[in-house]
JSON list of C-alpha atoms in Angstrom, two decimals:
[
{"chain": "A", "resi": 5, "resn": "UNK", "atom": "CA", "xyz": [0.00, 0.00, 0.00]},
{"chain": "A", "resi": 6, "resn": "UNK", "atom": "CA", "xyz": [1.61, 2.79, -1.33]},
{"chain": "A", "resi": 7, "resn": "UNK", "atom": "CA", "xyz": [1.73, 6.35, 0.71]},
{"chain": "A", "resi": 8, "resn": "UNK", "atom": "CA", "xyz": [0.35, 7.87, -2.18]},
{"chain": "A", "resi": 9, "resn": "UNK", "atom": "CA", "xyz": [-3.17, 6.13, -2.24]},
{"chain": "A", "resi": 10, "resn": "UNK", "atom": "CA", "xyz": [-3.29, 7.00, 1.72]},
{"chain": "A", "resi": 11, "resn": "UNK", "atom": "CA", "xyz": [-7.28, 6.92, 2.62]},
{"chain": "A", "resi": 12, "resn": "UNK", "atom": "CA", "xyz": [-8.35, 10.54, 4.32]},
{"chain": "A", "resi": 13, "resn": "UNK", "atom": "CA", "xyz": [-10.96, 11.40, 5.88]},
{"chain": "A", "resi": 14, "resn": "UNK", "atom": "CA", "xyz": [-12.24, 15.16, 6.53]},
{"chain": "A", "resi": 15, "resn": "UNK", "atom": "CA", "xyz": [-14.66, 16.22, 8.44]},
{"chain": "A", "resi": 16, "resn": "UNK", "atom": "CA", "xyz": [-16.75, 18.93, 7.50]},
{"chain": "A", "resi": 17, "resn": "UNK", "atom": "CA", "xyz": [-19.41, 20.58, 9.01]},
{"chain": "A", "resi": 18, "resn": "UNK", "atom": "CA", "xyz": [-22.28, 22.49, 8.28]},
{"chain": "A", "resi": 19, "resn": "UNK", "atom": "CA", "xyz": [-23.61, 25.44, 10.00]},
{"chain": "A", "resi": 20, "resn": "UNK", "atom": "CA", "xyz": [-26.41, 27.50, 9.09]},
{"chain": "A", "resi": 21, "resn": "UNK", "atom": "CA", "xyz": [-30.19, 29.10, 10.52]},
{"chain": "A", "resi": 22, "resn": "UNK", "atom": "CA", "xyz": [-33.44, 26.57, 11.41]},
{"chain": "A", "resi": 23, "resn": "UNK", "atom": "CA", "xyz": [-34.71, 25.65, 7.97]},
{"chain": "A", "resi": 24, "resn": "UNK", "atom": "CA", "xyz": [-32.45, 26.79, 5.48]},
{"chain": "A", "resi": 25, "resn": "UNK", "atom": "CA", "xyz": [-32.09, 22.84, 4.39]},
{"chain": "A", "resi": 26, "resn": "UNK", "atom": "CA", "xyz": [-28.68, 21.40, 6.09]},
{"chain": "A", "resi": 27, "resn": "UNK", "atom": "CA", "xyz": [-29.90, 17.97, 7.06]},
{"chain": "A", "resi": 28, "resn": "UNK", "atom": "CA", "xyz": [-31.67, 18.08, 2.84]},
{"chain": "A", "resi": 29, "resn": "UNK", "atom": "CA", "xyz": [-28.02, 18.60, 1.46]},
{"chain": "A", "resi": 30, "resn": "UNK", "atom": "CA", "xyz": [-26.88, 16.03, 3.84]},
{"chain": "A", "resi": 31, "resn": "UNK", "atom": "CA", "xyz": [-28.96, 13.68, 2.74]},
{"chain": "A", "resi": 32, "resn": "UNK", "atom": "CA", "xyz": [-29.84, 14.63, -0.79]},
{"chain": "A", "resi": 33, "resn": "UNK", "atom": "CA", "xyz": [-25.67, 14.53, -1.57]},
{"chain": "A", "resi": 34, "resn": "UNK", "atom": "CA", "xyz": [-25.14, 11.03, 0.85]},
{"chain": "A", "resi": 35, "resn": "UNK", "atom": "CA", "xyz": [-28.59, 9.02, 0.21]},
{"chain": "A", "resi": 36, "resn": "UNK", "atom": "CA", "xyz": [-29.57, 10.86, -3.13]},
{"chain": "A", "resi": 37, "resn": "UNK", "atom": "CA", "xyz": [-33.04, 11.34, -1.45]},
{"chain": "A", "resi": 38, "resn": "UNK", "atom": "CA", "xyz": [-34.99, 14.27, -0.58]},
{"chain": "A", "resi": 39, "resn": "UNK", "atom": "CA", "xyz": [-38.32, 14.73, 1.82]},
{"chain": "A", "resi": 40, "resn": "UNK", "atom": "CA", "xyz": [-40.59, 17.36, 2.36]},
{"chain": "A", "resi": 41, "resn": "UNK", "atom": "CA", "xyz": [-40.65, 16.70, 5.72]},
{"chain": "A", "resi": 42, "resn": "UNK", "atom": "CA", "xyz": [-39.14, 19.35, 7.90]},
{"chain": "A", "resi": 43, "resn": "UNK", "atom": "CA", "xyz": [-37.77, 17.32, 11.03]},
{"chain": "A", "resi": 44, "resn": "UNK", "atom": "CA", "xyz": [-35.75, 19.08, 13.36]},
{"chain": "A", "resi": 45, "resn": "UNK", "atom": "CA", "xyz": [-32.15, 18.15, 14.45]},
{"chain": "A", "resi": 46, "resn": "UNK", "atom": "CA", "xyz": [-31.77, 17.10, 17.57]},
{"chain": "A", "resi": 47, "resn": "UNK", "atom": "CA", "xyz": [-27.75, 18.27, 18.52]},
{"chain": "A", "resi": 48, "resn": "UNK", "atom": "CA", "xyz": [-26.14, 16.88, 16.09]},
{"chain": "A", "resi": 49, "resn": "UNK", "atom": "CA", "xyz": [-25.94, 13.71, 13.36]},
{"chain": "A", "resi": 50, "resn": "UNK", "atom": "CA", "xyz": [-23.05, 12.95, 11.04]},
{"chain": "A", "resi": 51, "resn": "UNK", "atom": "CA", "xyz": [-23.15, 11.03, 7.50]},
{"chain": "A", "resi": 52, "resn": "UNK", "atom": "CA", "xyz": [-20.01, 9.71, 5.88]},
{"chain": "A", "resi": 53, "resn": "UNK", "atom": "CA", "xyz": [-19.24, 9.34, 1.64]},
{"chain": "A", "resi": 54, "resn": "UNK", "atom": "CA", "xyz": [-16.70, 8.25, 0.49]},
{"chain": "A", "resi": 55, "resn": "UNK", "atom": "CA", "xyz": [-15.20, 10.30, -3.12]},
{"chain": "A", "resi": 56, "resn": "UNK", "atom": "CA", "xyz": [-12.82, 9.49, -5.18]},
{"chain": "A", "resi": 57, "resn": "UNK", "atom": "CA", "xyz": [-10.06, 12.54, -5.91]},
{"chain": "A", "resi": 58, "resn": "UNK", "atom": "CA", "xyz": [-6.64, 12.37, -7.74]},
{"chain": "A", "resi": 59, "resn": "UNK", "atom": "CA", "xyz": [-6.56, 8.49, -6.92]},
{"chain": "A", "resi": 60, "resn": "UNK", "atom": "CA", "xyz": [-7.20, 9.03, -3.22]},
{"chain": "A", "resi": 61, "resn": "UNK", "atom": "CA", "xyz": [-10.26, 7.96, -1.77]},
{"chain": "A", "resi": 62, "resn": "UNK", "atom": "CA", "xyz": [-11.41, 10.96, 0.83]},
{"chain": "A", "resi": 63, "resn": "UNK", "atom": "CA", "xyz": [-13.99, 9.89, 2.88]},
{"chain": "A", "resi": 64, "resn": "UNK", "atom": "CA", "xyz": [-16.22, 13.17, 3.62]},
{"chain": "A", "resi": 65, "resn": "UNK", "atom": "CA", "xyz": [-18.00, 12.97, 7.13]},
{"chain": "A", "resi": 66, "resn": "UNK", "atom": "CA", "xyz": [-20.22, 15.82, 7.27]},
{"chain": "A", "resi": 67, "resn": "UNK", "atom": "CA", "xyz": [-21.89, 17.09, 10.68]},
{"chain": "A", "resi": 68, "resn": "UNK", "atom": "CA", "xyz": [-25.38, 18.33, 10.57]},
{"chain": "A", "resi": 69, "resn": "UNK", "atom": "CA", "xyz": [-25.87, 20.70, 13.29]},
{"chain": "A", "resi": 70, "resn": "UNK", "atom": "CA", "xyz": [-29.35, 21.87, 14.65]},
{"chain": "A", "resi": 71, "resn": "UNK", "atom": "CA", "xyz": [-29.67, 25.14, 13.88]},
{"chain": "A", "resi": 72, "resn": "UNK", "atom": "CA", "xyz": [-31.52, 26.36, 16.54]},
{"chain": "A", "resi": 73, "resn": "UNK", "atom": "CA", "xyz": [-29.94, 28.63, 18.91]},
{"chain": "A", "resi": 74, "resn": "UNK", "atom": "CA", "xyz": [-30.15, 26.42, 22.14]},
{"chain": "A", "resi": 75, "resn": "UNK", "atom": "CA", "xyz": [-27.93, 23.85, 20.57]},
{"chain": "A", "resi": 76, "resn": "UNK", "atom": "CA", "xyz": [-25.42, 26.57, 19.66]},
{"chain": "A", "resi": 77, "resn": "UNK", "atom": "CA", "xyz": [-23.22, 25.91, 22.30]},
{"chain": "A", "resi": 78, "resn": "UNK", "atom": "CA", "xyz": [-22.73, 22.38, 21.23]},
{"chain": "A", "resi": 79, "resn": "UNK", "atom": "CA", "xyz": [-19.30, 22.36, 22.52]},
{"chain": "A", "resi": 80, "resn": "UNK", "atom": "CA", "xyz": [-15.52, 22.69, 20.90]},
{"chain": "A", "resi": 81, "resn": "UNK", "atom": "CA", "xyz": [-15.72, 18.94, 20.35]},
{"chain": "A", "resi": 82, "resn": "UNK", "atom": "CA", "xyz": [-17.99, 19.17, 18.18]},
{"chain": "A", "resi": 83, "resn": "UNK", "atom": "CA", "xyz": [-16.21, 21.93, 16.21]},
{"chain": "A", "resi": 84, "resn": "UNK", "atom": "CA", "xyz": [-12.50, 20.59, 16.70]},
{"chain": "A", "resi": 85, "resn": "UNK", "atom": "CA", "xyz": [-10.45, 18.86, 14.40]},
{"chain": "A", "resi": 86, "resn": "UNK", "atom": "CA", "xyz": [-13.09, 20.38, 11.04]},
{"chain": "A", "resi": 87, "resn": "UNK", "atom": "CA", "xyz": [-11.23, 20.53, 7.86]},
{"chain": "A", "resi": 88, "resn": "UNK", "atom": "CA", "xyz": [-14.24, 22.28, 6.12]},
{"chain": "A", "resi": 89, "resn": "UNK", "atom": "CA", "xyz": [-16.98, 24.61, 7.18]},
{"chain": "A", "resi": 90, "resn": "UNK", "atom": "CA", "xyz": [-20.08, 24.96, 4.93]},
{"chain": "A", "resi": 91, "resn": "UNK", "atom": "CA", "xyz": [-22.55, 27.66, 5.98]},
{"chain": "A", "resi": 92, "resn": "UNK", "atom": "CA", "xyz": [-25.77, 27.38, 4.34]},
{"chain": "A", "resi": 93, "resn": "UNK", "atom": "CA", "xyz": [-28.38, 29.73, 3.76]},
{"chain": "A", "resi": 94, "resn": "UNK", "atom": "CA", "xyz": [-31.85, 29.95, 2.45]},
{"chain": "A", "resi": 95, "resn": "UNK", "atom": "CA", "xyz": [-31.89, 32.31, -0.82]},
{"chain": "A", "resi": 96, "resn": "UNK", "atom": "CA", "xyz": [-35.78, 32.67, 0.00]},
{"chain": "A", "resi": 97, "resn": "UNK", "atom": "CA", "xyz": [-34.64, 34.22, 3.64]},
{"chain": "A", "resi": 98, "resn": "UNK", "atom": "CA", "xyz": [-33.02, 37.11, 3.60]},
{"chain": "A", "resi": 99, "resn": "UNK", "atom": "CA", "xyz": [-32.75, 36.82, 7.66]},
{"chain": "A", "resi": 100, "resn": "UNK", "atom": "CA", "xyz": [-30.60, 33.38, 7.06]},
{"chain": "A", "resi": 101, "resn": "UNK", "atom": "CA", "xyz": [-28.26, 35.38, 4.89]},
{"chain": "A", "resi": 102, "resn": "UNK", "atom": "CA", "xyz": [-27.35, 37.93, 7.63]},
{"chain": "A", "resi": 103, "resn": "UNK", "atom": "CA", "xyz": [-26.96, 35.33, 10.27]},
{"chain": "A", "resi": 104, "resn": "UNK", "atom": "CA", "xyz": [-23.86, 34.08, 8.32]},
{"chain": "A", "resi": 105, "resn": "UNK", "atom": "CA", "xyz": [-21.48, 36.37, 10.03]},
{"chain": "A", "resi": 106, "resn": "UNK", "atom": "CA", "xyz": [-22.39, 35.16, 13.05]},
{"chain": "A", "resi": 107, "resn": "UNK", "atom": "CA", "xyz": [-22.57, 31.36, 12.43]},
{"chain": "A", "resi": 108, "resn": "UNK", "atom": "CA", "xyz": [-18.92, 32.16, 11.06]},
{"chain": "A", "resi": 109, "resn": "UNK", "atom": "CA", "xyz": [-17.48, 34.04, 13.74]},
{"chain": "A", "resi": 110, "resn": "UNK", "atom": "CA", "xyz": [-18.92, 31.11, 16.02]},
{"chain": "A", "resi": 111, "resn": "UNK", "atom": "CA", "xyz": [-17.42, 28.48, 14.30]},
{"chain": "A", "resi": 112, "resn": "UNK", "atom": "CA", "xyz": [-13.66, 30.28, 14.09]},
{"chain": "A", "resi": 113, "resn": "UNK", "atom": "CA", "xyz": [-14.49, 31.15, 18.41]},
{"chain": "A", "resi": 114, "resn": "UNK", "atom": "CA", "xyz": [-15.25, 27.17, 18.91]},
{"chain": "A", "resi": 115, "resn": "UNK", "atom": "CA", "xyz": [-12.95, 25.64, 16.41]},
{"chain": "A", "resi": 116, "resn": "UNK", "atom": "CA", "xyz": [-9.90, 27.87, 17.14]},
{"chain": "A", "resi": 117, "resn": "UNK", "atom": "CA", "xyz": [-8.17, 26.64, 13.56]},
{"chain": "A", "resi": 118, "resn": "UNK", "atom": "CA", "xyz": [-4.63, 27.05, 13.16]},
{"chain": "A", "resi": 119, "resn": "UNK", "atom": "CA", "xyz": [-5.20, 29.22, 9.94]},
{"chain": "A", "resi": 120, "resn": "UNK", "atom": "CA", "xyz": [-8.35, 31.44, 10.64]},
{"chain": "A", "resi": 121, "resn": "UNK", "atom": "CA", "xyz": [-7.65, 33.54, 7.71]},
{"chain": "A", "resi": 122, "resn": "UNK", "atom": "CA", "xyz": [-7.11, 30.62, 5.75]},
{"chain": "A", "resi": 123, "resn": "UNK", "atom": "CA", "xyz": [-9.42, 28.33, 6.93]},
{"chain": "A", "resi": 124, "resn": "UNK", "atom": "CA", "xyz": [-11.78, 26.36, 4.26]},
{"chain": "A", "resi": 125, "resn": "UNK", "atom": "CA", "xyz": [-15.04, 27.85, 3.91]},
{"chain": "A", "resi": 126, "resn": "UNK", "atom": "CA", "xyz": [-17.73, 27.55, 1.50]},
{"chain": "A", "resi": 127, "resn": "UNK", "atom": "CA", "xyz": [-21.09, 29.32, 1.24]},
{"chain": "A", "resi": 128, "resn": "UNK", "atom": "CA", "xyz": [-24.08, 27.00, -0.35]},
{"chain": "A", "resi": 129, "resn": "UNK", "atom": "CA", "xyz": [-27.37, 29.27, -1.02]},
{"chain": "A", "resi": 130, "resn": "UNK", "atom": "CA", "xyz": [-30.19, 26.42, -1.14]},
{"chain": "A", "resi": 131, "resn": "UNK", "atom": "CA", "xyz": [-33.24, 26.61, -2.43]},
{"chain": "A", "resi": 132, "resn": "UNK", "atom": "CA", "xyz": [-32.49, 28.11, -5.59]},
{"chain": "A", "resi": 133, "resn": "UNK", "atom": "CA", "xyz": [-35.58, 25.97, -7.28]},
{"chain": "A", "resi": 134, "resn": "UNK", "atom": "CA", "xyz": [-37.46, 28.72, -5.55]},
{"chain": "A", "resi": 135, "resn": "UNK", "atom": "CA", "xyz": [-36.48, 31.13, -7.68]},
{"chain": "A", "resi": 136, "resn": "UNK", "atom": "CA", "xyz": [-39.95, 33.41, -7.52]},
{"chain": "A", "resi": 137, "resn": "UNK", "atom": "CA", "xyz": [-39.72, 33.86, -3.96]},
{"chain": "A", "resi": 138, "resn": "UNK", "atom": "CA", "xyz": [-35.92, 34.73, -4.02]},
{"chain": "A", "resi": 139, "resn": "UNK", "atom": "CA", "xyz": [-34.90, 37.35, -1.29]},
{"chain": "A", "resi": 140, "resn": "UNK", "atom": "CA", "xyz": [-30.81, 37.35, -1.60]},
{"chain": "A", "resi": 141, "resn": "UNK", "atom": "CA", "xyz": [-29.92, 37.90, -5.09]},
{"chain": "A", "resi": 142, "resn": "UNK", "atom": "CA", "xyz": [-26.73, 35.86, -6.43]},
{"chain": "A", "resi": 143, "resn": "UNK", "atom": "CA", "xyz": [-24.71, 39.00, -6.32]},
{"chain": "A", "resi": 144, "resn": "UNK", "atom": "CA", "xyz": [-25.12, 39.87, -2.91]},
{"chain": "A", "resi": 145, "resn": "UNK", "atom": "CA", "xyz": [-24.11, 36.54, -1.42]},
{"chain": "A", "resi": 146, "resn": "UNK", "atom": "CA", "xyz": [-20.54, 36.39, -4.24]},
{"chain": "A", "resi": 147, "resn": "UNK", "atom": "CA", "xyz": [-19.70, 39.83, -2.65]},
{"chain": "A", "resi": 148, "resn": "UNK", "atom": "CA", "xyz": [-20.15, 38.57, 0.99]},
{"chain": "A", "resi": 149, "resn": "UNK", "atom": "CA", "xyz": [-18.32, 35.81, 0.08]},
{"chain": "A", "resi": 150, "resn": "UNK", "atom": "CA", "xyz": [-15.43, 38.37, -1.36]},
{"chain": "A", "resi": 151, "resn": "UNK", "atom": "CA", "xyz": [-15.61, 40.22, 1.60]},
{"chain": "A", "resi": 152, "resn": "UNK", "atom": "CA", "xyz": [-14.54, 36.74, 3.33]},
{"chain": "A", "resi": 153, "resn": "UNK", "atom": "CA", "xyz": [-11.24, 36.16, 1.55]},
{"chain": "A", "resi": 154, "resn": "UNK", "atom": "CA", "xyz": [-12.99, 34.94, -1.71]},
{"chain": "A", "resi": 155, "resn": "UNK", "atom": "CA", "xyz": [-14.90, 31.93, -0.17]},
{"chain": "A", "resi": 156, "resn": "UNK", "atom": "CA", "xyz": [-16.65, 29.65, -2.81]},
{"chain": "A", "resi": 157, "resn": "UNK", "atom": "CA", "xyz": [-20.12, 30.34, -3.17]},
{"chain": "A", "resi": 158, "resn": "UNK", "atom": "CA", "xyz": [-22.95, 27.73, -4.72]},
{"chain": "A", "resi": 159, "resn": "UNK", "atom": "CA", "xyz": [-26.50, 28.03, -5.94]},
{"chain": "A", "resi": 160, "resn": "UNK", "atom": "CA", "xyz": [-28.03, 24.70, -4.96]},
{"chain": "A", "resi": 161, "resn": "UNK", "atom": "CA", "xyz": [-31.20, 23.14, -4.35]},
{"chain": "A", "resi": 162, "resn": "UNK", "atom": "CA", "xyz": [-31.59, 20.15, -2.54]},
{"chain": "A", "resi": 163, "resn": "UNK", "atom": "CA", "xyz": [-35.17, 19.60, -3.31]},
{"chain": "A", "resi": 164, "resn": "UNK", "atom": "CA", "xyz": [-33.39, 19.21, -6.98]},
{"chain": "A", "resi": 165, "resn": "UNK", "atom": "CA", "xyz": [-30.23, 17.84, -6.86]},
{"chain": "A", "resi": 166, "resn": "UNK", "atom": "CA", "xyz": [-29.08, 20.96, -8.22]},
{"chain": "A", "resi": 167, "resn": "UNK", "atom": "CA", "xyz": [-25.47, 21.81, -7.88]},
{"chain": "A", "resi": 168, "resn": "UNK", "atom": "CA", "xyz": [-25.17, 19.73, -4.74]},
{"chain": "A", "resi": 169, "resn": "UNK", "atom": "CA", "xyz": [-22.58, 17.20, -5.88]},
{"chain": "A", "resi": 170, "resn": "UNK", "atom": "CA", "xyz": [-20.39, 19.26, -7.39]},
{"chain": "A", "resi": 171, "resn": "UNK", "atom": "CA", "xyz": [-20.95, 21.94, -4.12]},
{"chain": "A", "resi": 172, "resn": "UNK", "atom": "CA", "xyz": [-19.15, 19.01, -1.94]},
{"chain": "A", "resi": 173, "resn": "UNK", "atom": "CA", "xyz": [-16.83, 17.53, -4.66]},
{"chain": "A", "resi": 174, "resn": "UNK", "atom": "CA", "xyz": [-15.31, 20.96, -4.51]},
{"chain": "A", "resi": 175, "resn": "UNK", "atom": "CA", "xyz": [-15.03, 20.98, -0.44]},
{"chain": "A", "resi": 176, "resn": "UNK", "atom": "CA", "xyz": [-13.31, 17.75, -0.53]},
{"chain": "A", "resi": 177, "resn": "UNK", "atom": "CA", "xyz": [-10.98, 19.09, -2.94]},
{"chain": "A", "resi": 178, "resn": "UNK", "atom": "CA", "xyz": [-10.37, 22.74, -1.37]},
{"chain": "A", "resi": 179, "resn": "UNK", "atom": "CA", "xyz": [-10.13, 20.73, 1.82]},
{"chain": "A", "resi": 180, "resn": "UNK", "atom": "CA", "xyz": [-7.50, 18.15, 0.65]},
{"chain": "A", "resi": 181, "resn": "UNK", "atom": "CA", "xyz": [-5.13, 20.89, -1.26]},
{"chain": "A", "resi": 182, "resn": "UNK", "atom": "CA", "xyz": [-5.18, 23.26, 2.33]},
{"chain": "A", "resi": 183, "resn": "UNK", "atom": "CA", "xyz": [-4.20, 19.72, 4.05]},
{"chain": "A", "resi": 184, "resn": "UNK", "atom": "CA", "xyz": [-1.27, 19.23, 2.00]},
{"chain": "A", "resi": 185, "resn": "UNK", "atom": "CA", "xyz": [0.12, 22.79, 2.54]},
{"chain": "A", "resi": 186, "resn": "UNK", "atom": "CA", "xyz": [-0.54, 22.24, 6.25]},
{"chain": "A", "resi": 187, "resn": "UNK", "atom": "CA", "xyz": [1.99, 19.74, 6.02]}
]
């Protein structure tokens, strides 16, 4: 077994209001299934997928955090050790989209990463098959995301499968490269 095919696996979390669809990407990028059933998460609930990149296989473990604010303070141990932090909002909710700051500034307060200005994040606007009842315009959330050190920003939908895979093929792959320069 050569070091070169070395299995990793990064943990990535996702943080984000009530409702804006965390546990839906979850599971519409791990089980390829969606429901309209809204069911809140209790704490938190990991999935792992495994991906294939440059002949390595990652495997992606991705935390699903409730996103009400009682289960904020779910602790640095939940945080620790992250490679990737997704925030998700709702482009239907314009109040999601301001919450962002503080979901990040939370998550760099609890995780303490080496790297804070460096640190992987990634911005994933869902419900983008909602298009009518759009509050946060695509423009608004790419110059947040500038304001942020350039993070990568996503129109998904995981009601539609849109955009979703290739929203975490990318983390795994932003996460992997900052890795390697770690080391």
């Amino acid at each position: 077994m050569s070091g070169t095919r070395k299995k990793a696996l990064l943990k990535v979390i996702i943080l984000g209001d009530s409702g804006v669809g965390k546990t839906s990407l979850m599971n519409q990028y791990v089980n390829r299934r969606f429901s309209n059933q809204y069911k809140a998460t209790i704490g938190a609930d990991f999935l792992t997928r495994d991906v294939n990149i440059d002949d390595r296989t990652v495997t992606l473990q991705i935390w699903d955090t409730a996103g009400q604010e009682r289960f904020q303070s779910l602790g640095v141990a939940f945080y620790r050790g992250a490679d990737c932090c997704v925030l998700a909002f709702d482009v239907t909710n314009a109040a999601s989209f301001k919450s962002l700051d503080s979901w990040r500034d939370e998550f760099l307060i609890q995780a303490s990463p080496r790297d804070p200005d460096h640190f992987p994040f990634v911005l994933l606007g869902n419900k983008v098959d909602l298009e009518a009842q759009r509050a946060v315009s695509s423009k608004r959330a790419q110059s947040w995301c500038q304001t942020k050190g350039n993070i990568p920003y996503y129109e998904v939908s995981a009601k539609e499968a849109l955009n979703v895979e290739a929203a975490f093929l990318a983390i795994a792959r932003d996460a992997l490269a900052r890795e390697s320069q770690v080391r």
